[in-house]
Short mmCIF file of C-alpha atoms and ligand atoms in Angstrom, two decimals:
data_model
loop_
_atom_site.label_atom_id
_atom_site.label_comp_id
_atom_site.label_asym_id
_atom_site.label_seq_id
_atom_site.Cartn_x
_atom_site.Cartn_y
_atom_site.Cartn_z
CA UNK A 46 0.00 0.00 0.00
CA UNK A 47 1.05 3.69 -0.62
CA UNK A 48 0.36 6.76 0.48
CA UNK A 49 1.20 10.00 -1.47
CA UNK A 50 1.22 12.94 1.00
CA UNK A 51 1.31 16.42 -1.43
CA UNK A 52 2.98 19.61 0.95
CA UNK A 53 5.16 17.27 3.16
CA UNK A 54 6.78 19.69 4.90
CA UNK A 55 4.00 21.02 6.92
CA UNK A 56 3.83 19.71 10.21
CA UNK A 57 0.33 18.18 9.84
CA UNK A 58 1.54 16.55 6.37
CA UNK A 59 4.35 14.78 8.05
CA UNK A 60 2.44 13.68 11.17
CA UNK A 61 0.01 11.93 9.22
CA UNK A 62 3.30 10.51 6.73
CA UNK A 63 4.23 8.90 10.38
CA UNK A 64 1.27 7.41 10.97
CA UNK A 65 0.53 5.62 7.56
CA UNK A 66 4.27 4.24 7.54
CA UNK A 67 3.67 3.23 11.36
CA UNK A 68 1.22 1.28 9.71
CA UNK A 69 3.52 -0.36 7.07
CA UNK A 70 2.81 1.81 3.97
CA UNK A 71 5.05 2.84 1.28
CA UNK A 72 5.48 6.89 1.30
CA UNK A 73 5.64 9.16 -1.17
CA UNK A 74 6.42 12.93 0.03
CA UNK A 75 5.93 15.30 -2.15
CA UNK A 76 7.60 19.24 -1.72
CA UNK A 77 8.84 21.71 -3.12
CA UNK A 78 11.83 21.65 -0.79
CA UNK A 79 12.86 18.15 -2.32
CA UNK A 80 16.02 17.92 -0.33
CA UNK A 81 13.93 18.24 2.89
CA UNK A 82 11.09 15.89 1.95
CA UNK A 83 14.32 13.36 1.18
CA UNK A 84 15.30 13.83 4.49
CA UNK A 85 12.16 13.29 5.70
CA UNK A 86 11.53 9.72 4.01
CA UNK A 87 15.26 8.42 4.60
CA UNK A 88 13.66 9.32 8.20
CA UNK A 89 10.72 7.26 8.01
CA UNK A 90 12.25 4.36 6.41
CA UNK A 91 14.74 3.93 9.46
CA UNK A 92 12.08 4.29 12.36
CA UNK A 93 9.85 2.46 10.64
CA UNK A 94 11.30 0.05 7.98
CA UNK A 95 9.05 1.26 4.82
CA UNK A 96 10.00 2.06 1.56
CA UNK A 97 9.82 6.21 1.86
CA UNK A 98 10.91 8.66 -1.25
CA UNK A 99 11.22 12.01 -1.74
CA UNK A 100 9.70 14.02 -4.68
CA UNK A 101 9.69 17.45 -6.07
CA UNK A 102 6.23 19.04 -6.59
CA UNK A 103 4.73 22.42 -6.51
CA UNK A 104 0.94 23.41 -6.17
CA UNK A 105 1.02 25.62 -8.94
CA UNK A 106 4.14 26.28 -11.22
CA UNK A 107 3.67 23.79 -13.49
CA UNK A 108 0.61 21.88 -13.38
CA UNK A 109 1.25 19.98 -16.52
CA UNK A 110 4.07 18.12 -14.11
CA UNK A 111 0.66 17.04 -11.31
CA UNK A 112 0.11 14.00 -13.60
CA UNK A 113 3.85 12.92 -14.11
CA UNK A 114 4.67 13.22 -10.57
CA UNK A 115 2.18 10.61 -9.78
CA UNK A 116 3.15 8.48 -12.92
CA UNK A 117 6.73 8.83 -11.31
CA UNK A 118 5.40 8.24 -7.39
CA UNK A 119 3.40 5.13 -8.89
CA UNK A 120 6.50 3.87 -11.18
CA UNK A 121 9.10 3.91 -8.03
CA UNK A 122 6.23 2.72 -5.05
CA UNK A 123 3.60 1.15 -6.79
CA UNK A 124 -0.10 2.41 -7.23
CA UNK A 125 -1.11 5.43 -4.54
CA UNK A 126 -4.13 4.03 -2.25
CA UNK A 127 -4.37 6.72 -0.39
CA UNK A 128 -3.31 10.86 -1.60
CA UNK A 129 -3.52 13.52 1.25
CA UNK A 130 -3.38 16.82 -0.30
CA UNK A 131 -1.79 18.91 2.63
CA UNK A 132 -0.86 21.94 1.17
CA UNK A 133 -1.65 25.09 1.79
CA UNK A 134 -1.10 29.18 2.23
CA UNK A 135 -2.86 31.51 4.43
CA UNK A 136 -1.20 34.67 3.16
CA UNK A 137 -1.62 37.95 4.41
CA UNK A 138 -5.19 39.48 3.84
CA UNK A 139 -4.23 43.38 4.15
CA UNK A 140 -1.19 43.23 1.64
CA UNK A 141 -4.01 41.00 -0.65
CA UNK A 142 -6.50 43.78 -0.31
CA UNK A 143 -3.90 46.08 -1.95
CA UNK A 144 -2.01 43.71 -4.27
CA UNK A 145 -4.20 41.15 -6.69
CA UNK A 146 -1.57 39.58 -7.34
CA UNK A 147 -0.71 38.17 -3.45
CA UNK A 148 -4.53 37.24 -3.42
CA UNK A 149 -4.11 35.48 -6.25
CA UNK A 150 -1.14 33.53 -4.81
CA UNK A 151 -3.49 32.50 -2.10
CA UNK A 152 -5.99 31.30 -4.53
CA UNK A 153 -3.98 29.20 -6.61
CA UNK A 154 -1.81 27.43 -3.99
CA UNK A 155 -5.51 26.33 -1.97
CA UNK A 156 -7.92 26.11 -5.63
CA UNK A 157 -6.34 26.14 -8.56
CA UNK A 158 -3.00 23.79 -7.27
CA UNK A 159 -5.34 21.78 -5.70
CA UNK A 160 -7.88 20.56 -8.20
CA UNK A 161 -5.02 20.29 -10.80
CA UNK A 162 -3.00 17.60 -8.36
CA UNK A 163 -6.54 15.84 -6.99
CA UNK A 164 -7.74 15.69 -11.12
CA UNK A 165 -4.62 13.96 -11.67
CA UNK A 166 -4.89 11.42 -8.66
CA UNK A 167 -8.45 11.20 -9.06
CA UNK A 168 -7.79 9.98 -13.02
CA UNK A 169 -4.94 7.20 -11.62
CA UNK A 170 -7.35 5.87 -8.88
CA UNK A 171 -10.37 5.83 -11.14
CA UNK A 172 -8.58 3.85 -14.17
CA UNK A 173 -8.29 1.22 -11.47
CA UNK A 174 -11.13 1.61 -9.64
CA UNK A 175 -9.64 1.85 -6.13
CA UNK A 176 -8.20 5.31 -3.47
CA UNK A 177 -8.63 7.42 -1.15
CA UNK A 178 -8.34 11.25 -1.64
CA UNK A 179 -8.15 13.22 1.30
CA UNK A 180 -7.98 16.83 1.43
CA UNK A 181 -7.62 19.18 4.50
CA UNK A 182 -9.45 21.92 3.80
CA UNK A 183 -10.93 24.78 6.54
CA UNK A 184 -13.39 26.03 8.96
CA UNK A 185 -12.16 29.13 7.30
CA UNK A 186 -13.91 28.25 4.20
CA UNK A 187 -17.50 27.94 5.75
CA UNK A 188 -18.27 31.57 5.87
CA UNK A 189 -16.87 34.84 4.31
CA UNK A 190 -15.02 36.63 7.62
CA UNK A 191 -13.49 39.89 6.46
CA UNK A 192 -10.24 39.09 8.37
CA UNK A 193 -9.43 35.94 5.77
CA UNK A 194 -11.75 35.86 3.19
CA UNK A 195 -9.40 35.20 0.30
CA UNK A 196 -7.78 32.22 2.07
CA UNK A 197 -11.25 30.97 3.15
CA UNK A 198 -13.03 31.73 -0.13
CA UNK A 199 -10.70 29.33 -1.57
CA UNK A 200 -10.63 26.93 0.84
CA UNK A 201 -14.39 27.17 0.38
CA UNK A 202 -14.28 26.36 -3.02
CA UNK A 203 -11.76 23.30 -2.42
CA UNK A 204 -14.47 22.02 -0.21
CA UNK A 205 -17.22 22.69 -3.09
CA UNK A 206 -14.89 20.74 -5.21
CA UNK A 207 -14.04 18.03 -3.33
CA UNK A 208 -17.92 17.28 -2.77
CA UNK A 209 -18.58 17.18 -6.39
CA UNK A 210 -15.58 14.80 -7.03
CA UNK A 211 -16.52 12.72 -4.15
CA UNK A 212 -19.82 12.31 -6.28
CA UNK A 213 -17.82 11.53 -9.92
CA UNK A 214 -16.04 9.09 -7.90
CA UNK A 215 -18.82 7.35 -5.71
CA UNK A 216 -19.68 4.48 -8.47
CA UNK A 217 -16.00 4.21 -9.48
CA UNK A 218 -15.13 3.07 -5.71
CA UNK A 219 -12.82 6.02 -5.42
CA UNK A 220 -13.41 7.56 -1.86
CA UNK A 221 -12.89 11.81 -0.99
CA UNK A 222 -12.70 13.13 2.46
CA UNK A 223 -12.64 16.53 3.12
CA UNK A 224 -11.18 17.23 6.45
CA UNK A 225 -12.28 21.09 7.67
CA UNK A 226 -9.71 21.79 10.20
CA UNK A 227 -10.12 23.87 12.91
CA UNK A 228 -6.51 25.19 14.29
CA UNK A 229 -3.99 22.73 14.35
CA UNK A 230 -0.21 23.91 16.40
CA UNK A 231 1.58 24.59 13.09
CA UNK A 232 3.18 27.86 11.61
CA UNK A 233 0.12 28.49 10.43
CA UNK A 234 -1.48 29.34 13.50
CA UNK A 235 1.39 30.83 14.55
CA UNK A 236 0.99 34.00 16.76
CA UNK A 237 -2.62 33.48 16.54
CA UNK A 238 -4.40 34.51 20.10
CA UNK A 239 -7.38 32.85 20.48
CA UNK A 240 -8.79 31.60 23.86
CA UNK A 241 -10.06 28.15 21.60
CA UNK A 242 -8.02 25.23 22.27
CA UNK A 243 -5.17 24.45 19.39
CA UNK A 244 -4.72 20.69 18.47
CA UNK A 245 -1.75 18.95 18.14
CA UNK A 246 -0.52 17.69 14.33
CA UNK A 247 -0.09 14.23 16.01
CA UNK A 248 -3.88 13.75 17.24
CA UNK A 249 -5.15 15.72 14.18
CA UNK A 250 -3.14 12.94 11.66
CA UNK A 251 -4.41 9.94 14.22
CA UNK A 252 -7.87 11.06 13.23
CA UNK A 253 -7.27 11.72 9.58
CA UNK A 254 -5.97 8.42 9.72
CA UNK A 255 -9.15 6.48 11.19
CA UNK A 256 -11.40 8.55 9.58
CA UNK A 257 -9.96 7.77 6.35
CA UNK A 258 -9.80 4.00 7.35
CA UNK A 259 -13.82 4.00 8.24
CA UNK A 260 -14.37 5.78 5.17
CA UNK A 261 -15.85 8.92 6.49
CA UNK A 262 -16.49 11.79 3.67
CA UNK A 263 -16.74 15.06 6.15
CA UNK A 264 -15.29 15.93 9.83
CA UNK A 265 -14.48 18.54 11.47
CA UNK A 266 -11.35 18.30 13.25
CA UNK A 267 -10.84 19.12 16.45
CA UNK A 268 -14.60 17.27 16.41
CA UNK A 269 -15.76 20.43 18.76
CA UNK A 270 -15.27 23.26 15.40
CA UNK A 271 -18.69 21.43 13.81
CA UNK A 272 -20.77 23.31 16.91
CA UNK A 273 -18.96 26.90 16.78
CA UNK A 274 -19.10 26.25 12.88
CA UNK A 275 -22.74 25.77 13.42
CA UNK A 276 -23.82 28.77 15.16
CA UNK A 277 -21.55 31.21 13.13
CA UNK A 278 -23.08 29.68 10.10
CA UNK A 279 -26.88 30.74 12.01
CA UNK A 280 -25.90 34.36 12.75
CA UNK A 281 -27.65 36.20 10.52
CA UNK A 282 -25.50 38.14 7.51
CA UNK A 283 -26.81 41.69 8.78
CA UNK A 284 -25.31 41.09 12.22
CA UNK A 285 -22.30 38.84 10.84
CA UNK A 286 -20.88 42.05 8.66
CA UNK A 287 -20.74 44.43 11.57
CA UNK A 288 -18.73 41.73 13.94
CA UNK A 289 -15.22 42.18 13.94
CA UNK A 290 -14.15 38.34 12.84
N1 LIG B 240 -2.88 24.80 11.01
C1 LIG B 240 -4.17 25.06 11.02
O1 LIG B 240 -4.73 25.50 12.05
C2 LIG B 240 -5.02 24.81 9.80
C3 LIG B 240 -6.39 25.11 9.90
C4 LIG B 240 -7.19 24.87 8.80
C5 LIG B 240 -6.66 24.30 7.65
N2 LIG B 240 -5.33 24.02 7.59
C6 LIG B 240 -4.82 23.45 6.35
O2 LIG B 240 -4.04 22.30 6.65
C7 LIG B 240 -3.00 22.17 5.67
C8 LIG B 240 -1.66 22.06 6.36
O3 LIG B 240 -1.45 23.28 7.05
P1 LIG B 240 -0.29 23.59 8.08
O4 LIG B 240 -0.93 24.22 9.24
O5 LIG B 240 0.57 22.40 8.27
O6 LIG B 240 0.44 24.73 7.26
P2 LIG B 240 1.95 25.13 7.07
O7 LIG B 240 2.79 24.69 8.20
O8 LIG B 240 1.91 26.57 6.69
O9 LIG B 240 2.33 24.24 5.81
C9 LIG B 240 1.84 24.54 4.56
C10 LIG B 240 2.47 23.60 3.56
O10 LIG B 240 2.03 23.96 2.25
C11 LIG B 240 3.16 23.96 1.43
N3 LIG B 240 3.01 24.84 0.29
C12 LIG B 240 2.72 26.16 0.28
N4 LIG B 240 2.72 26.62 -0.99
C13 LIG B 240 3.00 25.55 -1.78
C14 LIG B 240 3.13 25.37 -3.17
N5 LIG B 240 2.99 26.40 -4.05
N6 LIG B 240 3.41 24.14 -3.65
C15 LIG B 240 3.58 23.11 -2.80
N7 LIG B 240 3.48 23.21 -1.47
C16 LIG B 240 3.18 24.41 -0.96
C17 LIG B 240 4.30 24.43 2.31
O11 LIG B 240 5.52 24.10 1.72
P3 LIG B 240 6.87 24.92 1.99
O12 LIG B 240 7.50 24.27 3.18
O13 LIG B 240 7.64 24.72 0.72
O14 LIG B 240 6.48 26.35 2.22
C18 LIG B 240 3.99 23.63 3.57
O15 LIG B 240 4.44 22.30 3.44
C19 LIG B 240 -3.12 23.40 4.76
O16 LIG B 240 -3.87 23.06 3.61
C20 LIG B 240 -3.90 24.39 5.59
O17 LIG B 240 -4.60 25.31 4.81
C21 LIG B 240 -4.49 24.26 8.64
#
């Protein structure tokens, strides 16, 4: 078995690397900082005796390269069961307000990158009829907030998409899972002051782990972001634009 994890550098990416090798699958990490994600596998093939690569990939300077690199994953470690599409940038919403072209950044790395690399997975797993696509997309992306909303329109739409290629793939026994994360200890939520409990990378790949082994399609993780997402979702948009979220 094989897992392909795409953005291995992040923390959450190589927590969940650990715990599909822990569980004796071949890994594929996939980065733009190549040297790094070789580091990484020639790390998880001595603590856990799996076959472990690193690959060069980026969300969006060359899509035409998303289907070779999993040609080239599947040609050195077999066919991927199981892609986790980990990558992502939050970017800074004030300099994106005044510059398009750092919004756009934000939109291409969490859309555009995104459906190019899960199209390409998506046509490899449905030739054979078998995978697991899981993408960790964001509470962010569940309503508009005028602190974030280029990240989280984005990561809305990679939710949108993932729902509508979980249904292409549902007679082709391909399964999605769209993971909406609430914060997880990473740079990412670096800095960020919030009196709402973090989670660590570790639990947050143990459940992205089982989840994807019971072949759930949604969660929210940590589970306790489906309830605040909830009643955010219920306030009503005349009272949401005049809170300062
Ligand atoms: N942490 C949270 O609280 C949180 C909450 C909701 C959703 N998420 C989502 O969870 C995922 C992992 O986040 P994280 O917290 O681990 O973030 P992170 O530490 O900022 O890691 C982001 C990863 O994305 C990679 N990346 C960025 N631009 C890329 C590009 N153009 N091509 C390829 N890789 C690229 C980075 O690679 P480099 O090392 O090369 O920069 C890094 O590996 C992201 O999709 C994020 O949106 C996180």
């Amino acid at each position: 078995m094989t897992v392909l994890i795409l953005g291995a550098t992040s923390p959450i990416a190589q927590a969940v690397a650990d715990v599909y090798a822990a569980a004796g699958f071949s890994v594929a990490l996939a980065a733009r900082d190549v040297e790094e994600a070789g580091r990484a596998a020639r790390d998880l093939q001595i603590r856990h005796g799996v076959e472990a690569r690193g690959f060069a990939f980026d969300a969006c300077e060359d899509f035409e390269r998303h289907a070779a690199l999993v040609s080239e994953v599947e040609a050195t470690l077999g066919p991927v069961d199981v892609a986790l599409v980990a990558f992502g940038f939050m970017g800074d919403q004030q300099a994106s307000e005044e510059d398009f072209e750092k919004a756009r950044r934000v939109i291409e790395v969490n859309y555009t990158g995104a459906v190019s690399v899960c199209e390409a997975v998506a046509r490899a797993m449905e030739s054979r009829g078998a995978g697991s696509i899981i993408g960790l997309s964001s509470v962010a992306g569940e309503r508009g907030r005028a602190s974030n909303y280029f990240y989280g329109s984005a990561k809305g739409a990679l939710t949108l998409y993932l729902q509508g290629l979980r249904s292409r793939l549902a007679s082709k026994n391909v399964h999605v899972m769209t993971v909406k994360l609430g914060f997880v200890d990473t740079p990412m939520t670096f800095e960020l002051e919030t009196g709402i409990p973090v989670a660590s990378p570790q639990k947050a790949a143990q459940a992205i782990f089982n989840a994807q082994g019971r072949g759930v399609e949604t969660f929210y993780y940590p589970r306790f972001w489906g309830g605040i997402m909830g009643v955010i979702k219920s306030i009503p948009e005349k009272v949401f634009k005049r809170l300062s979220l």
